[in-house]
PDB file of C-alpha atoms in Angstrom:
ATOM      1  CA  MET A  61      35.226 151.509 -49.827  1.00 63.00           C
ATOM      2  CA  SER A  62      35.656 148.603 -52.746  1.00 76.00           C
ATOM      3  CA  ALA A  63      34.055 144.795 -51.999  1.00 82.00           C
ATOM      4  CA  LEU A  64      37.241 143.195 -52.954  1.00 87.00           C
ATOM      5  CA  THR A  65      39.026 145.440 -50.870  1.00 86.00           C
ATOM      6  CA  VAL A  66      37.032 144.001 -47.776  1.00 86.00           C
ATOM      7  CA  VAL A  67      37.195 140.956 -49.068  1.00 89.00           C
ATOM      8  CA  LEU A  68      41.242 141.122 -48.700  1.00 91.00           C
ATOM      9  CA  ALA A  69      40.774 142.098 -45.246  1.00 89.00           C
ATOM     10  CA  LEU A  70      38.825 140.453 -43.717  1.00 90.00           C
ATOM     11  CA  LEU A  71      40.398 137.271 -45.490  1.00 91.00           C
ATOM     12  CA  SER A  72      43.712 138.874 -43.750  1.00 90.00           C
ATOM     13  CA  ALA A  73      42.373 139.589 -40.147  1.00 88.00           C
ATOM     14  CA  LEU A  74      41.167 135.610 -40.604  1.00 89.00           C
ATOM     15  CA  GLY A  75      44.450 134.716 -41.162  1.00 90.00           C
ATOM     16  CA  ASN A  76      46.118 137.104 -38.888  1.00 83.00           C
ATOM     17  CA  GLY A  77      43.962 135.094 -36.274  1.00 82.00           C
ATOM     18  CA  ALA A  78      44.541 131.645 -36.808  1.00 86.00           C
ATOM     19  CA  ALA A  79      48.324 132.645 -36.411  1.00 85.00           C
ATOM     20  CA  SER A  80      47.712 133.883 -33.063  1.00 77.00           C
ATOM     21  CA  VAL A  81      46.177 131.076 -31.823  1.00 80.00           C
ATOM     22  CA  LEU A  82      48.271 128.545 -34.187  1.00 81.00           C
ATOM     23  CA  GLN A  83      51.390 130.073 -32.162  1.00 75.00           C
ATOM     24  CA  ARG A  84      49.775 130.807 -28.942  1.00 74.00           C
ATOM     25  CA  ARG A  85      49.462 126.827 -29.008  1.00 75.00           C
ATOM     26  CA  ALA A  86      53.160 125.669 -30.145  1.00 74.00           C
ATOM     27  CA  ALA A  87      54.444 128.555 -27.215  1.00 72.00           C
ATOM     28  CA  MET A  88      52.210 126.647 -24.599  1.00 70.00           C
ATOM     29  CA  ASP A  89      52.712 123.495 -25.954  1.00 67.00           C
ATOM     30  CA  GLN A  90      56.670 123.857 -25.797  1.00 65.00           C
ATOM     31  CA  VAL A  91      56.355 125.626 -21.934  1.00 65.00           C
ATOM     32  CA  ARG A  92      54.518 123.289 -20.545  1.00 63.00           C
ATOM     33  CA  GLU A  93      57.217 120.211 -22.364  1.00 60.00           C
ATOM     34  CA  GLU A  94      60.089 122.916 -21.368  1.00 59.00           C
ATOM     35  CA  ARG A  95      60.194 123.998 -18.130  1.00 58.00           C
ATOM     36  CA  GLY A  96      63.124 126.571 -16.567  1.00 54.00           C
ATOM     37  CA  ASP A  97      64.233 129.506 -17.856  1.00 53.00           C
ATOM     38  CA  GLY A  98      67.683 130.160 -19.623  1.00 53.00           C
ATOM     39  CA  GLY A  99      70.725 132.860 -20.924  1.00 52.00           C
ATOM     40  CA  PRO A 100      70.433 134.109 -24.672  1.00 53.00           C
ATOM     41  CA  MET A 101      71.277 130.380 -26.540  1.00 57.00           C
ATOM     42  CA  ARG A 102      68.576 129.187 -24.551  1.00 58.00           C
ATOM     43  CA  SER A 103      66.450 130.789 -25.702  1.00 57.00           C
ATOM     44  CA  LEU A 104      67.666 130.540 -29.188  1.00 62.00           C
ATOM     45  CA  LEU A 105      67.689 126.839 -29.067  1.00 64.00           C
ATOM     46  CA  ARG A 106      63.805 127.376 -27.496  1.00 60.00           C
ATOM     47  CA  LEU A 107      62.987 129.682 -30.713  1.00 63.00           C
ATOM     48  CA  ALA A 108      64.518 126.785 -32.878  1.00 66.00           C
ATOM     49  CA  ARG A 109      62.979 124.122 -31.653  1.00 66.00           C
ATOM     50  CA  LEU A 110      59.728 125.851 -31.753  1.00 65.00           C
ATOM     51  CA  LEU A 111      60.206 126.377 -35.285  1.00 68.00           C
ATOM     52  CA  ARG A 112      59.793 122.622 -35.545  1.00 68.00           C
ATOM     53  CA  ARG A 113      56.117 122.290 -34.435  1.00 73.00           C
ATOM     54  CA  PRO A 114      53.326 121.234 -36.248  1.00 78.00           C
ATOM     55  CA  PHE A 115      50.798 124.586 -34.771  1.00 77.00           C
ATOM     56  CA  TRP A 116      53.161 126.581 -35.288  1.00 79.00           C
ATOM     57  CA  LEU A 117      53.863 125.609 -39.059  1.00 84.00           C
ATOM     58  CA  ALA A 118      50.296 125.927 -39.279  1.00 84.00           C
ATOM     59  CA  GLY A 119      50.408 129.784 -37.759  1.00 84.00           C
ATOM     60  CA  LEU A 120      53.593 130.509 -40.523  1.00 85.00           C
ATOM     61  CA  ALA A 121      51.352 129.652 -42.915  1.00 89.00           C
ATOM     62  CA  ALA A 122      47.780 131.449 -42.302  1.00 89.00           C
ATOM     63  CA  MET A 123      50.377 134.433 -41.337  1.00 87.00           C
ATOM     64  CA  VAL A 124      51.567 134.134 -45.162  1.00 89.00           C
ATOM     65  CA  VAL A 125      48.027 133.673 -45.812  1.00 91.00           C
ATOM     66  CA  SER A 126      47.589 137.162 -44.183  1.00 89.00           C
ATOM     67  CA  ALA A 127      50.524 139.245 -45.237  1.00 86.00           C
ATOM     68  CA  LEU A 128      49.665 138.148 -49.056  1.00 90.00           C
ATOM     69  CA  ALA A 129      45.936 139.723 -48.560  1.00 91.00           C
ATOM     70  CA  GLN A 130      46.447 142.408 -47.144  1.00 87.00           C
ATOM     71  CA  VAL A 131      49.326 143.893 -49.352  1.00 88.00           C
ATOM     72  CA  GLY A 132      46.276 142.826 -52.076  1.00 90.00           C
ATOM     73  CA  ALA A 133      43.892 145.099 -49.893  1.00 89.00           C
ATOM     74  CA  LEU A 134      46.342 147.853 -49.322  1.00 88.00           C
ATOM     75  CA  ALA A 135      46.981 147.956 -53.339  1.00 86.00           C
ATOM     76  CA  VAL A 136      43.153 148.690 -54.052  1.00 84.00           C
ATOM     77  CA  GLY A 137      42.139 150.056 -50.810  1.00 83.00           C
ATOM     78  CA  ARG A 138      43.142 153.072 -48.168  1.00 85.00           C
ATOM     79  CA  LEU A 139      45.222 152.096 -44.999  1.00 86.00           C
ATOM     80  CA  SER A 140      42.387 154.245 -43.203  1.00 83.00           C
ATOM     81  CA  VAL A 141      40.114 151.057 -44.456  1.00 85.00           C
ATOM     82  CA  VAL A 142      41.973 148.009 -45.139  1.00 87.00           C
ATOM     83  CA  GLN A 143      43.381 148.117 -41.339  1.00 84.00           C
ATOM     84  CA  PRO A 144      41.075 148.967 -38.911  1.00 85.00           C
ATOM     85  CA  LEU A 145      39.441 145.905 -40.506  1.00 87.00           C
ATOM     86  CA  LEU A 146      41.905 144.073 -38.904  1.00 83.00           C
ATOM     87  CA  VAL A 147      39.843 144.519 -36.090  1.00 81.00           C
ATOM     88  CA  SER A 148      37.819 141.884 -37.076  1.00 82.00           C
ATOM     89  CA  GLU A 149      41.108 139.611 -36.007  1.00 79.00           C
ATOM     90  CA  LEU A 150      39.871 139.762 -32.633  1.00 75.00           C
ATOM     91  CA  LEU A 151      36.814 137.797 -33.847  1.00 78.00           C
ATOM     92  CA  PHE A 152      38.368 135.649 -35.811  1.00 82.00           C
ATOM     93  CA  THR A 153      40.972 135.076 -32.757  1.00 77.00           C
ATOM     94  CA  LEU A 154      38.189 133.221 -30.623  1.00 77.00           C
ATOM     95  CA  VAL A 155      36.070 131.449 -32.930  1.00 78.00           C
ATOM     96  CA  VAL A 156      39.683 129.539 -33.982  1.00 79.00           C
ATOM     97  CA  GLY A 157      41.119 130.287 -30.339  1.00 76.00           C
ATOM     98  CA  SER A 158      37.762 128.061 -29.075  1.00 75.00           C
ATOM     99  CA  LEU A 159      38.648 124.937 -31.517  1.00 76.00           C
ATOM    100  CA  VAL A 160      42.384 124.928 -30.785  1.00 75.00           C
ATOM    101  CA  PHE A 161      41.337 125.504 -27.080  1.00 72.00           C
ATOM    102  CA  ARG A 162      38.219 123.536 -26.668  1.00 70.00           C
ATOM    103  CA  HIS A 163      36.204 126.595 -25.221  1.00 67.00           C
ATOM    104  CA  ARG A 164      32.664 126.981 -26.574  1.00 68.00           C
ATOM    105  CA  PRO A 165      32.035 130.602 -26.552  1.00 66.00           C
ATOM    106  CA  ASP A 166      28.421 131.520 -24.785  1.00 69.00           C
ATOM    107  CA  GLY A 167      26.026 134.267 -25.131  1.00 74.00           C
ATOM    108  CA  ARG A 168      28.232 136.751 -23.775  1.00 76.00           C
ATOM    109  CA  THR A 169      31.030 135.482 -25.879  1.00 76.00           C
ATOM    110  CA  TRP A 170      28.692 135.974 -29.433  1.00 78.00           C
ATOM    111  CA  LEU A 171      26.840 139.145 -27.860  1.00 85.00           C
ATOM    112  CA  SER A 172      30.354 140.879 -27.357  1.00 83.00           C
ATOM    113  CA  PHE A 173      31.240 139.443 -31.319  1.00 79.00           C
ATOM    114  CA  VAL A 174      27.945 141.517 -32.482  1.00 85.00           C
ATOM    115  CA  MET A 175      28.894 144.482 -30.665  1.00 87.00           C
ATOM    116  CA  LEU A 176      32.104 144.632 -32.195  1.00 86.00           C
ATOM    117  CA  ALA A 177      30.921 143.562 -35.675  1.00 85.00           C
ATOM    118  CA  ALA A 178      28.583 146.753 -35.386  1.00 89.00           C
ATOM    119  CA  GLY A 179      30.891 149.212 -33.727  1.00 88.00           C
ATOM    120  CA  LEU A 180      33.344 148.452 -37.065  1.00 86.00           C
ATOM    121  CA  ALA A 181      30.872 148.846 -39.392  1.00 86.00           C
ATOM    122  CA  LEU A 182      29.396 152.022 -37.911  1.00 89.00           C
ATOM    123  CA  PHE A 183      32.411 153.330 -37.731  1.00 86.00           C
ATOM    124  CA  LEU A 184      33.957 152.735 -41.479  1.00 85.00           C
ATOM    125  CA  VAL A 185      30.568 153.556 -42.621  1.00 85.00           C
ATOM    126  CA  ALA A 186      29.867 157.123 -41.280  1.00 87.00           C
ATOM    127  CA  ALA A 187      33.479 158.509 -41.714  1.00 83.00           C
ATOM    128  CA  ASP A 188      33.580 157.797 -44.985  1.00 78.00           C
ATOM    129  CA  PRO A 189      37.580 157.540 -45.336  1.00 77.00           C
ATOM    130  CA  SER A 190      38.611 159.446 -48.608  1.00 72.00           C
ATOM    131  CA  SER A 191      41.262 158.528 -50.884  1.00 73.00           C
ATOM    132  CA  GLY A 192      44.878 159.763 -50.742  1.00 75.00           C
ATOM    133  CA  SER A 193      48.012 159.728 -52.446  1.00 80.00           C
ATOM    134  CA  PRO A 194      49.119 156.179 -53.690  1.00 81.00           C
ATOM    135  CA  THR A 195      52.780 157.220 -52.238  1.00 83.00           C
ATOM    136  CA  ALA A 196      53.514 159.215 -49.296  1.00 83.00           C
ATOM    137  CA  LEU A 197      53.716 163.733 -49.025  1.00 75.00           C
ATOM    138  CA  GLY A 198      57.462 164.566 -50.348  1.00 70.00           C
ATOM    139  CA  GLY A 199      59.502 164.376 -46.925  1.00 74.00           C
ATOM    140  CA  HIS A 200      56.797 162.780 -44.479  1.00 85.00           C
ATOM    141  CA  TRP A 201      58.351 159.486 -44.026  1.00 89.00           C
ATOM    142  CA  MET A 202      61.857 160.137 -42.076  1.00 89.00           C
ATOM    143  CA  SER A 203      59.958 162.433 -39.459  1.00 90.00           C
ATOM    144  CA  VAL A 204      56.955 159.606 -39.643  1.00 90.00           C
ATOM    145  CA  GLY A 205      58.917 157.249 -38.504  1.00 90.00           C
ATOM    146  CA  VAL A 206      61.373 158.832 -36.268  1.00 92.00           C
ATOM    147  CA  VAL A 207      58.180 158.997 -33.967  1.00 92.00           C
ATOM    148  CA  VAL A 208      56.864 155.421 -35.263  1.00 92.00           C
ATOM    149  CA  ALA A 209      60.314 154.231 -33.671  1.00 93.00           C
ATOM    150  CA  ILE A 210      60.340 155.912 -30.490  1.00 95.00           C
ATOM    151  CA  ALA A 211      57.061 154.805 -29.137  1.00 93.00           C
ATOM    152  CA  ALA A 212      57.478 151.175 -30.469  1.00 93.00           C
ATOM    153  CA  GLY A 213      60.909 151.723 -28.196  1.00 92.00           C
ATOM    154  CA  ALA A 214      59.137 153.301 -25.185  1.00 94.00           C
ATOM    155  CA  LEU A 215      56.678 150.338 -24.930  1.00 93.00           C
ATOM    156  CA  ILE A 216      59.325 148.112 -24.874  1.00 92.00           C
ATOM    157  CA  ALA A 217      61.228 149.601 -22.290  1.00 93.00           C
ATOM    158  CA  VAL A 218      58.028 150.143 -20.607  1.00 92.00           C
ATOM    159  CA  ALA A 219      57.525 146.327 -21.129  1.00 90.00           C
ATOM    160  CA  ARG A 220      61.023 145.331 -19.755  1.00 89.00           C
ATOM    161  CA  VAL A 221      59.724 146.278 -16.708  1.00 88.00           C
ATOM    162  CA  LEU A 222      56.021 144.599 -16.224  1.00 86.00           C
ATOM    163  CA  ARG A 223      54.976 141.344 -15.004  1.00 84.00           C
ATOM    164  CA  GLY A 224      52.334 139.382 -16.736  1.00 81.00           C
ATOM    165  CA  ALA A 225      48.899 141.098 -18.467  1.00 80.00           C
ATOM    166  CA  ALA A 226      50.415 144.456 -18.228  1.00 85.00           C
ATOM    167  CA  ARG A 227      53.311 143.120 -19.752  1.00 88.00           C
ATOM    168  CA  ALA A 228      51.401 141.280 -22.429  1.00 86.00           C
ATOM    169  CA  ALA A 229      49.036 144.685 -23.165  1.00 86.00           C
ATOM    170  CA  ALA A 230      52.656 146.847 -23.258  1.00 89.00           C
ATOM    171  CA  LEU A 231      54.321 144.527 -25.570  1.00 90.00           C
ATOM    172  CA  GLY A 232      50.893 144.429 -27.664  1.00 89.00           C
ATOM    173  CA  SER A 233      50.791 148.014 -27.954  1.00 91.00           C
ATOM    174  CA  ALA A 234      54.121 148.086 -29.297  1.00 92.00           C
ATOM    175  CA  THR A 235      53.782 145.212 -31.925  1.00 92.00           C
ATOM    176  CA  ALA A 236      50.721 147.209 -33.114  1.00 91.00           C
ATOM    177  CA  VAL A 237      53.215 149.936 -33.758  1.00 93.00           C
ATOM    178  CA  CYS A 238      55.346 147.700 -36.074  1.00 93.00           C
ATOM    179  CA  PHE A 239      52.488 146.910 -37.690  1.00 90.00           C
ATOM    180  CA  ALA A 240      51.037 149.619 -38.709  1.00 92.00           C
ATOM    181  CA  CYS A 241      54.030 151.214 -39.695  1.00 93.00           C
ATOM    182  CA  THR A 242      54.555 147.963 -41.827  1.00 92.00           C
ATOM    183  CA  ALA A 243      50.891 148.238 -43.438  1.00 90.00           C
ATOM    184  CA  ALA A 244      52.400 152.192 -44.037  1.00 91.00           C
ATOM    185  CA  LEU A 245      55.159 151.010 -45.616  1.00 92.00           C
ATOM    186  CA  ILE A 246      53.593 147.824 -48.049  1.00 91.00           C
ATOM    187  CA  LYS A 247      50.811 151.326 -49.059  1.00 90.00           C
ATOM    188  CA  GLU A 248      53.858 152.792 -50.050  1.00 89.00           C
ATOM    189  CA  LEU A 249      55.397 150.149 -51.913  1.00 89.00           C
ATOM    190  CA  THR A 250      52.286 149.061 -53.536  1.00 87.00           C
ATOM    191  CA  GLY A 251      52.299 152.829 -54.731  1.00 85.00           C
ATOM    192  CA  ARG A 252      55.755 152.109 -56.982  1.00 85.00           C
ATOM    193  CA  PHE A 253      54.253 149.682 -58.486  1.00 84.00           C
ATOM    194  CA  ALA A 254      53.762 152.255 -62.058  1.00 79.00           C
ATOM    195  CA  GLY A 255      57.476 152.285 -61.750  1.00 77.00           C
ATOM    196  CA  GLY A 256      58.195 149.142 -62.504  1.00 81.00           C
ATOM    197  CA  VAL A 257      60.058 145.919 -61.480  1.00 84.00           C
ATOM    198  CA  VAL A 258      63.632 147.824 -61.938  1.00 84.00           C
ATOM    199  CA  ALA A 259      62.189 150.476 -59.575  1.00 79.00           C
ATOM    200  CA  VAL A 260      60.831 148.629 -57.005  1.00 83.00           C
ATOM    201  CA  LEU A 261      63.764 146.452 -56.311  1.00 87.00           C
ATOM    202  CA  THR A 262      66.257 148.972 -56.110  1.00 85.00           C
ATOM    203  CA  ASP A 263      63.805 151.552 -53.851  1.00 86.00           C
ATOM    204  CA  TRP A 264      63.919 151.944 -50.409  1.00 88.00           C
ATOM    205  CA  PRO A 265      60.108 150.642 -49.526  1.00 88.00           C
ATOM    206  CA  LEU A 266      60.775 146.740 -50.293  1.00 90.00           C
ATOM    207  CA  TYR A 267      63.764 146.535 -48.049  1.00 93.00           C
ATOM    208  CA  ALA A 268      62.306 148.780 -44.834  1.00 92.00           C
ATOM    209  CA  VAL A 269      58.266 146.187 -45.234  1.00 91.00           C
ATOM    210  CA  CYS A 270      61.223 143.154 -44.715  1.00 92.00           C
ATOM    211  CA  ALA A 271      63.000 145.141 -41.930  1.00 93.00           C
ATOM    212  CA  VAL A 272      59.932 146.292 -39.737  1.00 92.00           C
ATOM    213  CA  GLY A 273      57.482 143.456 -40.577  1.00 89.00           C
ATOM    214  CA  LEU A 274      60.512 141.221 -39.640  1.00 90.00           C
ATOM    215  CA  LEU A 275      60.819 143.269 -36.609  1.00 90.00           C
ATOM    216  CA  SER A 276      56.956 142.826 -35.649  1.00 89.00           C
ATOM    217  CA  PHE A 277      57.175 138.970 -36.552  1.00 85.00           C
ATOM    218  CA  LEU A 278      60.257 139.284 -33.445  1.00 88.00           C
ATOM    219  CA  LEU A 279      58.185 141.552 -31.303  1.00 89.00           C
ATOM    220  CA  LEU A 280      54.811 139.845 -31.896  1.00 85.00           C
ATOM    221  CA  GLN A 281      56.257 135.760 -30.564  1.00 82.00           C
ATOM    222  CA  SER A 282      57.641 137.676 -27.423  1.00 85.00           C
ATOM    223  CA  THR A 283      53.819 139.289 -26.684  1.00 86.00           C
ATOM    224  CA  LEU A 284      52.865 135.503 -27.069  1.00 78.00           C
ATOM    225  CA  ARG A 285      55.172 134.529 -24.926  1.00 80.00           C
ATOM    226  CA  ALA A 286      54.279 137.392 -22.567  1.00 81.00           C
ATOM    227  CA  GLY A 287      51.017 136.870 -21.627  1.00 75.00           C
ATOM    228  CA  THR A 288      47.457 135.686 -22.426  1.00 72.00           C
ATOM    229  CA  LEU A 289      45.576 136.697 -25.676  1.00 66.00           C
ATOM    230  CA  ALA A 290      43.437 138.142 -23.430  1.00 68.00           C
ATOM    231  CA  ALA A 291      45.901 140.657 -22.984  1.00 74.00           C
ATOM    232  CA  SER A 292      47.911 140.870 -26.123  1.00 78.00           C
ATOM    233  CA  GLN A 293      44.999 141.095 -28.776  1.00 73.00           C
ATOM    234  CA  PRO A 294      42.821 144.236 -27.895  1.00 75.00           C
ATOM    235  CA  ALA A 295      46.024 146.413 -27.691  1.00 80.00           C
ATOM    236  CA  LEU A 296      47.260 144.725 -30.694  1.00 81.00           C
ATOM    237  CA  THR A 297      43.881 145.352 -32.804  1.00 76.00           C
ATOM    238  CA  LEU A 298      42.743 148.655 -31.809  1.00 79.00           C
ATOM    239  CA  GLY A 299      46.676 149.317 -31.830  1.00 84.00           C
ATOM    240  CA  ASP A 300      46.829 149.089 -34.523  1.00 85.00           C
ATOM    241  CA  ALA A 301      43.283 150.137 -36.087  1.00 84.00           C
ATOM    242  CA  LEU A 302      44.461 153.539 -34.778  1.00 84.00           C
ATOM    243  CA  VAL A 303      47.846 153.867 -35.687  1.00 90.00           C
ATOM    244  CA  SER A 304      47.678 153.992 -39.092  1.00 89.00           C
ATOM    245  CA  ILE A 305      44.448 156.258 -39.598  1.00 86.00           C
ATOM    246  CA  ALA A 306      46.924 158.267 -38.368  1.00 87.00           C
ATOM    247  CA  LEU A 307      49.506 157.241 -40.786  1.00 90.00           C
ATOM    248  CA  GLY A 308      47.499 157.587 -43.666  1.00 88.00           C
ATOM    249  CA  TRP A 309      46.871 161.049 -43.061  1.00 85.00           C
ATOM    250  CA  MET A 310      50.204 161.991 -41.524  1.00 88.00           C
ATOM    251  CA  LEU A 311      51.391 159.778 -44.847  1.00 89.00           C
ATOM    252  CA  PHE A 312      49.161 159.447 -47.335  1.00 86.00           C
ATOM    253  CA  GLY A 313      46.643 162.045 -47.401  1.00 82.00           C
ATOM    254  CA  GLU A 314      43.689 160.411 -46.227  1.00 82.00           C
ATOM    255  CA  ARG A 315      41.293 162.709 -44.017  1.00 80.00           C
ATOM    256  CA  ILE A 316      37.904 160.633 -42.623  1.00 78.00           C
ATOM    257  CA  GLU A 317      34.540 163.125 -42.375  1.00 74.00           C
ATOM    258  CA  LEU A 318      34.444 164.790 -38.743  1.00 76.00           C
ATOM    259  CA  GLY A 319      31.049 167.529 -38.493  1.00 79.00           C
ATOM    260  CA  PRO A 320      27.857 165.448 -37.738  1.00 83.00           C
ATOM    261  CA  ARG A 321      29.122 162.578 -38.724  1.00 81.00           C
ATOM    262  CA  ILE A 322      31.386 162.358 -35.470  1.00 87.00           C
ATOM    263  CA  VAL A 323      28.613 161.351 -32.857  1.00 90.00           C
ATOM    264  CA  PRO A 324      27.911 157.637 -35.252  1.00 88.00           C
ATOM    265  CA  GLU A 325      32.061 157.991 -35.203  1.00 86.00           C
ATOM    266  CA  VAL A 326      31.853 157.640 -31.701  1.00 87.00           C
ATOM    267  CA  VAL A 327      29.793 155.535 -31.093  1.00 90.00           C
ATOM    268  CA  GLY A 328      30.840 152.913 -33.564  1.00 88.00           C
ATOM    269  CA  ILE A 329      34.437 153.230 -31.597  1.00 83.00           C
ATOM    270  CA  LEU A 330      32.500 153.452 -28.095  1.00 86.00           C
ATOM    271  CA  LEU A 331      30.548 149.942 -29.207  1.00 88.00           C
ATOM    272  CA  MET A 332      34.107 148.296 -30.362  1.00 85.00           C
ATOM    273  CA  ALA A 333      35.547 149.088 -27.172  1.00 77.00           C
ATOM    274  CA  ILE A 334      32.509 147.748 -25.191  1.00 83.00           C
ATOM    275  CA  GLY A 335      32.477 144.919 -27.371  1.00 83.00           C
ATOM    276  CA  ILE A 336      36.785 144.076 -26.923  1.00 76.00           C
ATOM    277  CA  VAL A 337      36.153 144.735 -23.406  1.00 73.00           C
ATOM    278  CA  GLY A 338      33.004 141.983 -23.241  1.00 77.00           C
ATOM    279  CA  LEU A 339      35.006 138.986 -25.204  1.00 74.00           C
ATOM    280  CA  THR A 340      38.363 139.884 -22.807  1.00 67.00           C
ATOM    281  CA  ARG A 341      36.190 139.147 -19.645  1.00 68.00           C
ATOM    282  CA  SER A 342      33.444 136.211 -21.661  1.00 65.00           C
ATOM    283  CA  PRO A 343      33.834 132.711 -20.223  1.00 60.00           C
ATOM    284  CA  ALA A 344      34.836 131.896 -22.720  1.00 56.00           C
ATOM    285  CA  MET A 345      38.895 133.865 -22.394  1.00 57.00           C
ATOM    286  CA  CYS A 346      38.504 133.853 -18.861  1.00 56.00           C
ATOM    287  CA  GLY A 347      40.728 130.949 -17.121  1.00 50.00           C
ATOM    288  CA  GLY A 348      43.405 131.091 -18.619  1.00 55.00           C
ATOM    289  CA  TRP A 349      41.354 129.952 -22.193  1.00 55.00           C
ATOM    290  CA  ASP A 350      44.444 129.888 -24.050  1.00 56.00           C
ATOM    291  CA  GLN A 351      47.037 128.466 -21.302  1.00 57.00           C
ATOM    292  CA  ALA A 352      44.984 124.774 -20.943  1.00 55.00           C
ATOM    293  CA  VAL A 353      46.328 122.685 -23.836  1.00 55.00           C
ATOM    294  CA  PRO A 354      44.504 119.834 -24.172  1.00 55.00           C
ATOM    295  CA  GLU A 355      45.470 116.528 -23.511  1.00 56.00           C
ATOM    296  CA  PRO A 356      46.132 114.180 -25.981  1.00 54.00           C
ATOM    297  CA  ARG A 357      43.432 111.675 -25.473  1.00 54.00           C
ATOM    298  CA  ARG A 358      44.608 108.074 -24.264  1.00 52.00           C
ATOM    299  CA  ASN A 359      44.087 104.677 -26.122  1.00 53.00           C
ATOM    300  CA  THR A 360      42.894 102.064 -23.302  1.00 51.00           C
ATOM    301  CA  GLY A 361      42.672  99.320 -26.215  1.00 51.00           C
ATOM    302  CA  THR A 362      41.066  96.624 -27.388  1.00 49.00           C
ATOM    303  CA  PRO A 363      38.699  94.899 -25.434  1.00 51.00           C
ATOM    304  CA  LEU A 364      39.734  90.215 -26.042  1.00 47.00           C
ATOM    305  CA  PRO A 365      37.989  87.356 -25.578  1.00 48.00           C
ATOM    306  CA  GLY A 366      37.774  86.442 -22.471  1.00 46.00           C
ATOM    307  CA  GLY A 367      36.638  90.180 -20.675  1.00 46.00           C
ATOM    308  CA  ARG A 368      40.466  91.086 -21.173  1.00 44.00           C
ATOM    309  CA  SER A 369      41.580  94.665 -22.785  1.00 45.00           C
ATOM    310  CA  GLY A 370      44.667  94.615 -25.423  1.00 47.00           C
ATOM    311  CA  PRO A 371      47.842  96.538 -24.410  1.00 43.00           C
ATOM    312  CA  GLY A 372      47.351  99.546 -22.094  1.00 43.00           C
ATOM    313  CA  GLY A 373      44.086  98.499 -21.198  1.00 46.00           C
ATOM    314  CA  GLU A 374      43.521  96.622 -17.780  1.00 44.00           C
ATOM    315  CA  GLY A 375      41.900  93.333 -17.772  1.00 45.00           C
ATOM    316  CA  THR A 376      39.028  91.894 -15.392  1.00 41.00           C
ATOM    317  CA  PRO A 377      39.296  89.350 -12.805  1.00 39.00           C
TER     318      PRO A 377
END
C-alpha cells in the first residue's frame, strides 16, 4: 500500500464528500424555491435549472477533481485498497456539510469520526490486499457485468416503491454498486494504458466507463433528492467499499488475508459500522441538518445622522 495511493484515494474521498454536500445544498435551494411536482418535462427543466446553480457547479468541480484523483489512485494501486479508503468520504461529507449547513459537530460526532477512521485503518492493515492482475482475468467481465446490472436494477426497482429514508438508502446502495463497477472499469482501463493511445481509444473499457459513470452520476442526483445524507451516505460509502473488494477478487484476482487476521478485520469492520451509525445518529446529522438552508443575512441599512437609517432600515422617532 503506497503513500501515493493513499494520498490520491483520500483526495478523491474529499472531492466526493464535498460534491455530495454542495449538490445537496443546490437541490435544497431548488426545493425551497420551486414547489410542486410535475411530469417528465418539468423534471428535465428542473434539472436544467439546477445545472446553473453555483453550489451545484462547485460540486461538479469537486467531482471532477475526485474522478482524476481516483483514476490516478487506481493506476498505481489496487481496487481493494483504493475503494475502501473512499469510506473516509463520509468523514469529509460531515466536515464540509457542517461548514455549508452551519452545524458544528459535537464531541460524540468527533468520537464517531475517530472510530470510523480507526476501523478503516485496522481493516486495511490486517487485510493487506494482495496485488492482482492489472486487467481482468479472461472472460470474467461478461458474467460479472450481468450480476452487477441485475443487482443495481433490483435496488432501483425496490427504491421505486419506498419513501423517505428507506428510498434514499436503496438508491444509495444502487449508486454504490454502479460506483464500484465504474472503479473496476477504470482499473481495467488504466491497465491497458501500456498498449498506447490508439488501443485505449478503440477498445471497450473507455466507453463502458463513460456509460456506467453517467448512470452513476444520474443515480447520485436521484439519491440526493430522495432523502437526507444521513440515510443515503452510509449505504453509498460502505456499499462501494464492499462491492469493490468483491470485484477486485472476481475480476483481478486480488486477495485479502484471512486466517488469524480475520479477527482484526472483523473488529475493523465493526468499528466502521459503529462509527457510521454514530455519525448518522449524531446531533450534527439529526433533525434534517442538510435540509435547513442558511438564510442570507438581511441588510438593515446604515444609520444616518439624526437617528435615521438607510434603505431597508427603521428610523427612530
